[in-house]
Coordinates of C-alpha atoms in Angstrom, one line a residue:
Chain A
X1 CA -16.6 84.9 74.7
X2 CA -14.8 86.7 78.0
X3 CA -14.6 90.3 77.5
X4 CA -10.7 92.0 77.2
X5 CA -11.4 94.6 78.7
X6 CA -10.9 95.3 83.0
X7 CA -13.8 94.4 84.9
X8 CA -14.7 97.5 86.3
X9 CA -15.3 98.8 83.1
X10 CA -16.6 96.0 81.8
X11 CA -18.7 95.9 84.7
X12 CA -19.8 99.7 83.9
X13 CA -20.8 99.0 80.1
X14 CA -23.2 96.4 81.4
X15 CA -21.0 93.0 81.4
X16 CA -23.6 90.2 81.6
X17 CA -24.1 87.1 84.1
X18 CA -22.7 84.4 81.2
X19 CA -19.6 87.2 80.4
X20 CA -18.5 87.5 84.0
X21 CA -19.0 83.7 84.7
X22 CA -16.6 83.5 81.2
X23 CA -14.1 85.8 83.3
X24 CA -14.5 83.6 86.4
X25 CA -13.6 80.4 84.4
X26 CA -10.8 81.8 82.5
X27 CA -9.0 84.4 84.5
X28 CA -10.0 82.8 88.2
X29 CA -11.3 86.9 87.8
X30 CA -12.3 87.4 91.5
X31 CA -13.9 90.9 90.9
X32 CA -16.6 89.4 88.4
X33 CA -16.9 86.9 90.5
X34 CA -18.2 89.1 93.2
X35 CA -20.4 90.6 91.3
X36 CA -22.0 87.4 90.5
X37 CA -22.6 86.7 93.9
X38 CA -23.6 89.8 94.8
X39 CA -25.8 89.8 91.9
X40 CA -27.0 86.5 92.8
X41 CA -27.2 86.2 97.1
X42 CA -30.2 87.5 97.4
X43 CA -32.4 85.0 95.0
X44 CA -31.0 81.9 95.8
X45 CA -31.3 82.6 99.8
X46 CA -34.7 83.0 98.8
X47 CA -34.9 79.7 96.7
X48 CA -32.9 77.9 99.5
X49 CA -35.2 79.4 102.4
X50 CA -38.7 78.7 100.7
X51 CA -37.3 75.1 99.3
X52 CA -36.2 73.9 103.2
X53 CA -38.8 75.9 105.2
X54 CA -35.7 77.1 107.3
X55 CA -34.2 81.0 107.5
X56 CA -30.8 79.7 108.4
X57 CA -30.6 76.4 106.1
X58 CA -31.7 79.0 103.3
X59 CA -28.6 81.0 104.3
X60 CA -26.2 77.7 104.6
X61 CA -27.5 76.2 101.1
X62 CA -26.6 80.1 99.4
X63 CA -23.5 80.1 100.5
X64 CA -23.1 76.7 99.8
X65 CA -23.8 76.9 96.3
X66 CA -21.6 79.7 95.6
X67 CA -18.5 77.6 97.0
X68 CA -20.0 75.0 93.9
X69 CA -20.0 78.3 91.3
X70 CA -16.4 78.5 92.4
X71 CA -15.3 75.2 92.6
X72 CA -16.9 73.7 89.6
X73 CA -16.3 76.9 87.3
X74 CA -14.4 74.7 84.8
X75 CA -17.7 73.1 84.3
X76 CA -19.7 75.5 83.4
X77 CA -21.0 75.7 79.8
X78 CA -20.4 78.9 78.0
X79 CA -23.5 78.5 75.7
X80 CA -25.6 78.0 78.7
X81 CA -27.1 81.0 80.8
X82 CA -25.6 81.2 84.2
X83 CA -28.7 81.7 85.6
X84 CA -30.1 78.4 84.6
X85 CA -26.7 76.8 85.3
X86 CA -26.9 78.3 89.1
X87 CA -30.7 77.7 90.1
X88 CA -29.9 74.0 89.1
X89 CA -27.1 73.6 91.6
X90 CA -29.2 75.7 94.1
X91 CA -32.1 73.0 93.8
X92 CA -29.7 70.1 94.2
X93 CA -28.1 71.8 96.8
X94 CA -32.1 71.9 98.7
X95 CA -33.3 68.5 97.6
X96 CA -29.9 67.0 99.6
X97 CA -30.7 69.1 102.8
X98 CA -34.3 67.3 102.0
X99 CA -32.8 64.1 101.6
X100 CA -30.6 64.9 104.6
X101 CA -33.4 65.8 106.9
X102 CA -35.8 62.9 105.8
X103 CA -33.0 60.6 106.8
X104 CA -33.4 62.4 110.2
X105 CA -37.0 63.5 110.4
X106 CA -36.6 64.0 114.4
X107 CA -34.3 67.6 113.8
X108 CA -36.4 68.7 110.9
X109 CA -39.6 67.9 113.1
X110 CA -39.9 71.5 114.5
X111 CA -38.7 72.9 111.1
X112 CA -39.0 76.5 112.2
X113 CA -42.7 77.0 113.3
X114 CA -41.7 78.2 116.6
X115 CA -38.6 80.0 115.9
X116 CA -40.9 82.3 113.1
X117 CA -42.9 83.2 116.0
X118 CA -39.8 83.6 118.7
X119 CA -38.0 86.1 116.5
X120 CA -41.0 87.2 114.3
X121 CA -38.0 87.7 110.8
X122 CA -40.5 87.1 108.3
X123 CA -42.5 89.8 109.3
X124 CA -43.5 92.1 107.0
X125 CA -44.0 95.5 108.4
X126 CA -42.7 96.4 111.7
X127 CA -44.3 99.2 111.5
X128 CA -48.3 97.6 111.7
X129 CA -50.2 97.2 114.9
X130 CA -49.3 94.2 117.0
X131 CA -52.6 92.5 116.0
X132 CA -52.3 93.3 112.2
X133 CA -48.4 92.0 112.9
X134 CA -49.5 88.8 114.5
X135 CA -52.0 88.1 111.6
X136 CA -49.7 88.4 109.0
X137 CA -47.2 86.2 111.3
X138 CA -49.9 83.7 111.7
X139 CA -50.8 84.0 107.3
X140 CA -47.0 83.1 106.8
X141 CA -46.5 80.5 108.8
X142 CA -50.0 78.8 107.4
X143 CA -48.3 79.0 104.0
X144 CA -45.2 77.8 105.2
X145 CA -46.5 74.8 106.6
X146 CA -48.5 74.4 102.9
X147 CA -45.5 75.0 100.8
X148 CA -43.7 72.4 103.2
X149 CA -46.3 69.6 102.6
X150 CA -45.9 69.7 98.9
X151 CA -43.8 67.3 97.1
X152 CA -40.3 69.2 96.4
X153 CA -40.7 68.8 92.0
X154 CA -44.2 70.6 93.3
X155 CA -42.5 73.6 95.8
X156 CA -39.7 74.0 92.8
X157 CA -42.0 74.8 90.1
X158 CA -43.9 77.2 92.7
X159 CA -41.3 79.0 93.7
X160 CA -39.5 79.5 90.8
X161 CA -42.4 80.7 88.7
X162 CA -44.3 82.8 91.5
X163 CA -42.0 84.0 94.1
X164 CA -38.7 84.1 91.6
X165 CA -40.8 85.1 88.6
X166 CA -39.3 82.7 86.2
X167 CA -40.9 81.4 82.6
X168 CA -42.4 78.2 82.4
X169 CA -39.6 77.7 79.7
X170 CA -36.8 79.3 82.1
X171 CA -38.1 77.1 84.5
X172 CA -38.0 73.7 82.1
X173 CA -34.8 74.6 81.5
X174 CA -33.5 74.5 85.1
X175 CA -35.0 71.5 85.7
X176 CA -34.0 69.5 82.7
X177 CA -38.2 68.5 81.4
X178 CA -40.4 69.6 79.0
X179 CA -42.3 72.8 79.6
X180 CA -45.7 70.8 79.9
X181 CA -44.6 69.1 82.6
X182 CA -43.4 72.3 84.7
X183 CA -47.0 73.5 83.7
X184 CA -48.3 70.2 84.5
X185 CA -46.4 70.4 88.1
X186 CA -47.9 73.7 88.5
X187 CA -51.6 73.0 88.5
X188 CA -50.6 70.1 90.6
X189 CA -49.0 72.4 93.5
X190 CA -51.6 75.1 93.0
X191 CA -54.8 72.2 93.4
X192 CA -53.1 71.1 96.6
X193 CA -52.6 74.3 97.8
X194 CA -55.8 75.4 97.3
X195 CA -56.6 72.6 99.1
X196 CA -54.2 72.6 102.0
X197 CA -54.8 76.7 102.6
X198 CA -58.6 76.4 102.3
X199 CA -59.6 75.9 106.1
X200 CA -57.8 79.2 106.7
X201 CA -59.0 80.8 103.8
X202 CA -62.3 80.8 105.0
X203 CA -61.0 82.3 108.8
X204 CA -58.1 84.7 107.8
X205 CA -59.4 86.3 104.5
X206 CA -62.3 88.4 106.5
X207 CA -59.7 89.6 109.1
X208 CA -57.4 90.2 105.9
X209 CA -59.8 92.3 103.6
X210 CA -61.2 94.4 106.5
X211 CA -58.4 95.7 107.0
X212 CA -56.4 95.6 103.6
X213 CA -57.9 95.8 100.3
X214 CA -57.9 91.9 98.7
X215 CA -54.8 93.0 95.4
X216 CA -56.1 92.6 92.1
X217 CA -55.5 88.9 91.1
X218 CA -52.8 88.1 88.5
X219 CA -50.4 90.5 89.6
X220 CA -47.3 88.5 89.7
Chain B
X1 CA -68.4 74.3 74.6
X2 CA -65.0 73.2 74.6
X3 CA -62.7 74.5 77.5
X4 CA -59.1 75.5 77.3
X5 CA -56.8 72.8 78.6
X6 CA -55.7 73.3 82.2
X7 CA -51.6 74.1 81.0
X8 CA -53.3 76.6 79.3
X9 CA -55.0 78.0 82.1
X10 CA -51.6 77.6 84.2
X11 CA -50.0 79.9 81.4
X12 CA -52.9 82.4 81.4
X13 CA -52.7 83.3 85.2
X14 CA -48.9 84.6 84.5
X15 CA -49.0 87.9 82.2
X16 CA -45.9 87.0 80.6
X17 CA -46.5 83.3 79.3
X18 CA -49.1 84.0 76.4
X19 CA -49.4 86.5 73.4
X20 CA -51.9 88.8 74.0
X21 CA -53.9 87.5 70.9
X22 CA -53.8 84.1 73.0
X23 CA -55.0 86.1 76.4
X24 CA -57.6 87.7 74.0
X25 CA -59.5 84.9 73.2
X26 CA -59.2 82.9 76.6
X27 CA -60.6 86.7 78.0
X28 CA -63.8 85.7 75.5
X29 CA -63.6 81.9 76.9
X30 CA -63.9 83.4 80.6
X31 CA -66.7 85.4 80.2
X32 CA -68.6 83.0 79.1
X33 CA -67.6 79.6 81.1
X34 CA -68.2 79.6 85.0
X35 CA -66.1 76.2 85.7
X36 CA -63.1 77.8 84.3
X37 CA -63.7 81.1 86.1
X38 CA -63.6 79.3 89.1
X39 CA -61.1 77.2 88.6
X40 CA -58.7 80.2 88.2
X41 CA -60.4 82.1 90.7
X42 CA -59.8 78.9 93.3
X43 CA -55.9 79.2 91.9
X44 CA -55.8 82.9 92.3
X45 CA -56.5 82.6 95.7
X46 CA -53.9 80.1 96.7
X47 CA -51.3 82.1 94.9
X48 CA -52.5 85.3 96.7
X49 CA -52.5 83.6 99.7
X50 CA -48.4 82.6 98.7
X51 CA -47.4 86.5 99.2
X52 CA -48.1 86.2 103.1
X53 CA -45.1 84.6 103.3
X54 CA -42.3 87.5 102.4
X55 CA -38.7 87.1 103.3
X56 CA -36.8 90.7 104.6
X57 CA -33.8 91.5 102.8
X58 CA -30.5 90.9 103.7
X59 CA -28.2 94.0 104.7
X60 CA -26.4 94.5 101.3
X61 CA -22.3 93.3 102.6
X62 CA -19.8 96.2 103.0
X63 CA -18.5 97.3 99.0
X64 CA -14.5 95.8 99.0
X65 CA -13.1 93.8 97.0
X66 CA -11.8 90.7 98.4
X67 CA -9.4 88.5 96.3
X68 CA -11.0 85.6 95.0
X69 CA -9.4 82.4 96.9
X70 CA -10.0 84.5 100.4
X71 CA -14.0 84.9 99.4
X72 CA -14.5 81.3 98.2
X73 CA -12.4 80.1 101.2
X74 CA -14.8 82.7 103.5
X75 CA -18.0 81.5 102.2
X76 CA -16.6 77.7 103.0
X77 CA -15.9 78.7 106.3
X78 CA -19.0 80.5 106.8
X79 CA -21.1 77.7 105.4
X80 CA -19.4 75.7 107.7
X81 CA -20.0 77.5 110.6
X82 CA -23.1 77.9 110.3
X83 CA -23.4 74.3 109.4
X84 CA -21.7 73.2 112.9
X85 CA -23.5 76.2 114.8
X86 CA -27.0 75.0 113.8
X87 CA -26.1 71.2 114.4
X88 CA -24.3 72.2 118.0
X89 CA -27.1 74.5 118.9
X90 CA -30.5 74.1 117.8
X91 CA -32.2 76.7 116.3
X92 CA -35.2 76.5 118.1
X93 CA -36.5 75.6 121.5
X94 CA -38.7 72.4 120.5
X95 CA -38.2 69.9 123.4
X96 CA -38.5 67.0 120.8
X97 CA -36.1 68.1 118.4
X98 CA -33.8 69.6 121.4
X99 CA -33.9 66.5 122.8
X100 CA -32.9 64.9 119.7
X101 CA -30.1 67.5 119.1
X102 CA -28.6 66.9 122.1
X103 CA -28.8 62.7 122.2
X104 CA -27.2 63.2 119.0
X105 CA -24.9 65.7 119.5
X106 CA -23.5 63.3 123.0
X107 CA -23.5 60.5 121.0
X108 CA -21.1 62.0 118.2
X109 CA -19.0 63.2 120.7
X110 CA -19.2 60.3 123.2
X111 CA -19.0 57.7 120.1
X112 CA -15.0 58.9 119.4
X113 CA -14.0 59.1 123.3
X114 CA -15.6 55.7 123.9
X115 CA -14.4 54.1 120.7
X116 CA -10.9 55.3 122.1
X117 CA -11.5 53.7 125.6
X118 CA -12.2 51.1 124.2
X119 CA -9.7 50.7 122.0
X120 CA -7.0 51.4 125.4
X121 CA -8.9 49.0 127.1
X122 CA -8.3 46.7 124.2
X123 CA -4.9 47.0 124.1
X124 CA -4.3 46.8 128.1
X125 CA -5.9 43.6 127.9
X126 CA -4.1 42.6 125.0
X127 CA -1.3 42.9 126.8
X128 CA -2.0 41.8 130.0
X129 CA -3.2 38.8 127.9
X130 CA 0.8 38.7 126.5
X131 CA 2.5 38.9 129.6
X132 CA -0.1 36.3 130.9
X133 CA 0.5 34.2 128.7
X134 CA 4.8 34.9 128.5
X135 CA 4.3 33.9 132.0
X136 CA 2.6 30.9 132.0
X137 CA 5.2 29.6 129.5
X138 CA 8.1 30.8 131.0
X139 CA 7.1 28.7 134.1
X140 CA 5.9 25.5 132.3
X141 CA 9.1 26.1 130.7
X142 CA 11.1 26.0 133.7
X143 CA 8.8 23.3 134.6
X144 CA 9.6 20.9 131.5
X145 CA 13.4 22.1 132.2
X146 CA 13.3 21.4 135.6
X147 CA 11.7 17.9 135.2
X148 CA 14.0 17.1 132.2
X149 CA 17.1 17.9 134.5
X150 CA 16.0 15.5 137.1
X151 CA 15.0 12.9 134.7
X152 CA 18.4 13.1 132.7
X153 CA 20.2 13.3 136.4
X154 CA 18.2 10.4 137.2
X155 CA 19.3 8.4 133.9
X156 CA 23.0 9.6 134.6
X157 CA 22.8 8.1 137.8
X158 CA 21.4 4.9 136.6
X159 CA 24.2 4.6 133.4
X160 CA 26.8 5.5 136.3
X161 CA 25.7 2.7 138.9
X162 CA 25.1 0.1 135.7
X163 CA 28.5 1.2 134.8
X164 CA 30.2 0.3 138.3
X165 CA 28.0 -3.5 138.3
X166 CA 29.4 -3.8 134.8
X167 CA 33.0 -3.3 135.6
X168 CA 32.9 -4.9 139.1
X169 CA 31.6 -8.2 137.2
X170 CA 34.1 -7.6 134.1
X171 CA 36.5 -7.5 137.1
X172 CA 35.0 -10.3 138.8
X173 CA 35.0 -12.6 134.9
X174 CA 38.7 -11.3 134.7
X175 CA 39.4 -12.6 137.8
X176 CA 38.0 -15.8 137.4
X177 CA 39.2 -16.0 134.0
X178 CA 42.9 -16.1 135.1
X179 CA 42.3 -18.2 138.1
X180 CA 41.1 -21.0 135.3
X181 CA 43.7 -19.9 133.2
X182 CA 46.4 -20.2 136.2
X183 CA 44.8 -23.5 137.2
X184 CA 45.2 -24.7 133.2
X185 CA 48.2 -23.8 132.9
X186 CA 49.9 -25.0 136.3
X187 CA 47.7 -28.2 135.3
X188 CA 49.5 -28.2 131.6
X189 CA 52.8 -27.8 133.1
X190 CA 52.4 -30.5 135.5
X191 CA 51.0 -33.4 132.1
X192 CA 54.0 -31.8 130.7
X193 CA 56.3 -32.8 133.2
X194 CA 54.3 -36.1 133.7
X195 CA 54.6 -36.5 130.0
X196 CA 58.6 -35.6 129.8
X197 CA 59.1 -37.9 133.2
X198 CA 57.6 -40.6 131.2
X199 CA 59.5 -39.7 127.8
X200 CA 62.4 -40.1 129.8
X201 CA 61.5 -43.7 131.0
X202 CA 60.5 -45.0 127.8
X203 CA 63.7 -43.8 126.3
X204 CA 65.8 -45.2 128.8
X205 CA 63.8 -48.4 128.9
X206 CA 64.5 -49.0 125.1
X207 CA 68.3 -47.9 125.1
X208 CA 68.7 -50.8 127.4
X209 CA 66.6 -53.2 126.0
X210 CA 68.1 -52.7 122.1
X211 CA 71.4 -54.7 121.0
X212 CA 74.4 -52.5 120.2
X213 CA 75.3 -51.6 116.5
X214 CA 77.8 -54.1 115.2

């Protein structure tokens, strides 16, 4: 049920995601609605990113999906949580640009292998050496390339449970199918995984622990 | 020994998925059972490996409040942008997909200039076909005209001159007709004289030859 009271303080007693969606849908309340996004921006350019393999698609597909919060506010469910509501139209926002680009596979051929390296975004500390920076460079795009070769019901369940931290229940939810199937999906996209990254394993990890201490497993 | 099923496993690697009672007893399992051990180690390792890929964080966007139809139509016009601007310019410098971009790029925007030459060309010749054609007919038109002008002169002159022979032999029949009729009739007048002459005689002759009334 939308609160009465005025956003802002609404907003300052804690208003949750499902309360200012309510706003959004039945006061057009653009205030809660930029909360939601801001709230929101940062996760689903994530999603969008790590679904398409491409910085700049991930950035399109965000923005994207927040024009569909907007325009398909009426359709939102009050009883269901927004979250669920907006990583579903985040993922069928990715698995079109997927669609999309296998209908063209000649302009998602490079996806962004080279462009990584030209502009070096995704690395993670500026700061490192240049050799330690190049490694990491070099660990990322390996993964990349891995995440990109898995089926897309594979990359969603991986991304959503290790890099987004959902539940295997959150995540059934999103995706409409029983929780044993999303754990199902998961063993599936770690196996191949395993599999795809194991060449490198043996190679990089050396270089990796000399320098960095391996992190404790399970800490996600 | 009976092992754990691997959804269960799946569930264990995550801290938040199972009730510690649950973790407890797979804990005991692990200890004890080297295939699952390395199952999860071989899993633990590819999700490790997943952290190499980190994405920086976006600068947070300037604190204002912008009313609501100006954002939604700002985030269209930014997702369209960026849309066009990575279709217009690739994003990366791969000749193969450069070269694609750009044989697609020219052949969007070469497909609606040469569907509109086309199209003019189309309708020149179209036209030219028209005025061809309006032409042509206007001057087998004048043609037919002109040949059905001679041909009715022609006829004209042919009633005319059968016209003329027609009256100059009704004149001619006339002519002859009243000559036989003249002829008839001087002929007539002459047996009637002929006839009265002898009338005359034959009335005179008896008159004389009769005796008188007593």
């Amino acid at each position: 049920m939308p609160s009465i009271l005025p956003f802002p303080i609404a907003a300052f007693l804690g208003l949750t995601d499902e309360q200012a969606m309510g706003r959004v849908q039945s006061h057009d309340d653009e205030q809660a609605f930029t909360h939601l996004a801001r709230r929101w921006e940062e996760p689903i350019r994530r999603l969008c990113t790590r679904m398409t393999g491409d910085e700049h698609a991930g950035q399109d597909l965000a923005q994207e999906t927040f024009t569909r919060v907007y325009i398909h506010r009426h359709h939102y469910r009050a009883e269901a949580r927004f979250s669920t509501w907006l990583w579903r139209i985040a993922l069928n926002l990715c698995h079109d640009e997927l669609r999309r680009r296998q209908r063209r596979p000649a302009d998602a051929s490079g996806s962004l292998d080279d462009l990584q390296d030209l502009i070096g975004s995704s690395s993670p500390d500026d700061s490192s050496a240049p050799d330690q920076a190049a490694l990491a460079q070099e660990q990322s795009r390996l993964v990349r390339q891995a995440l990109d070769r898995l089926p897309a019901p594979y990359r969603a369940v991986l991304i959503l449970r290790h890099y987004e931290n959902l539940k295997f229940r959150e995540i059934a939810d999103v995706l409409e199918i029983p929780e044993g199937t999303v754990k199902s999906r998961m063993t599936e996209a770690l196996n191949r995984l395993a599999q795809l990254l194991r060449p490198s394993v043996a190679s990089a990890a050396p270089a990796a622990t000399a320098r960095h201490p391996v992190p404790p497993l399970c800490t996600v | 020994m009976k092992h754990p099923d691997q959804n269960t496993w799946i569930a264990y690697l995550y801290q938040d998925e199972l009730p510690p009672a649950d973790r407890a007893k797979l804990d005991t399992h692990l200890a004890e059972c080297r295939s699952c051990r390395q199952q999860l180690e071989s899993w633990n390792l590819a999700r490790q490996r997943l952290n190499a890929w980190s994405l920086p964080r976006q600068r947070p966007a300037p604190r204002r409040t912008l009313p609501l139809l100006r954002l939604a139509a700002s985030i269209a016009l930014l997702a369209t942008t960026f849309a066009l601007g990575r279709h217009a310019f690739p994003a990366q410098p791969h000749p193969a997909a450069l070269r694609q971009e750009i044989a697609t790029h020219l052949a969007q925007t070469l497909r609606p200039q040469l569907a509109e030459e086309l199209a003019a060309g189309f309708q020149s010749a179209l036209q030219d076909s028209h005025t061809l054609q309006e032409e042509t007919f206007t001057r087998w038109l004048a043609d037919y005209a002109a040949v059905q002008d001679h041909q009715r002169r022609q006829d004209l002159n042919n009633i005319q001159q059968a016209i003329v022979r027609l009256d100059s032999q009704q004149r001619a029949d006339y002519a002859e007709l009243r000559r036989e009729m003249e002829t008839m009739a001087i002929l007539t007048d002459a047996s009637f004289r002929h006839t009265q002459e002898q009338l005359f005689q034959v009335a005179s002759t008896s008159s004389e030859s009769w005796p008188e009334n007593p």
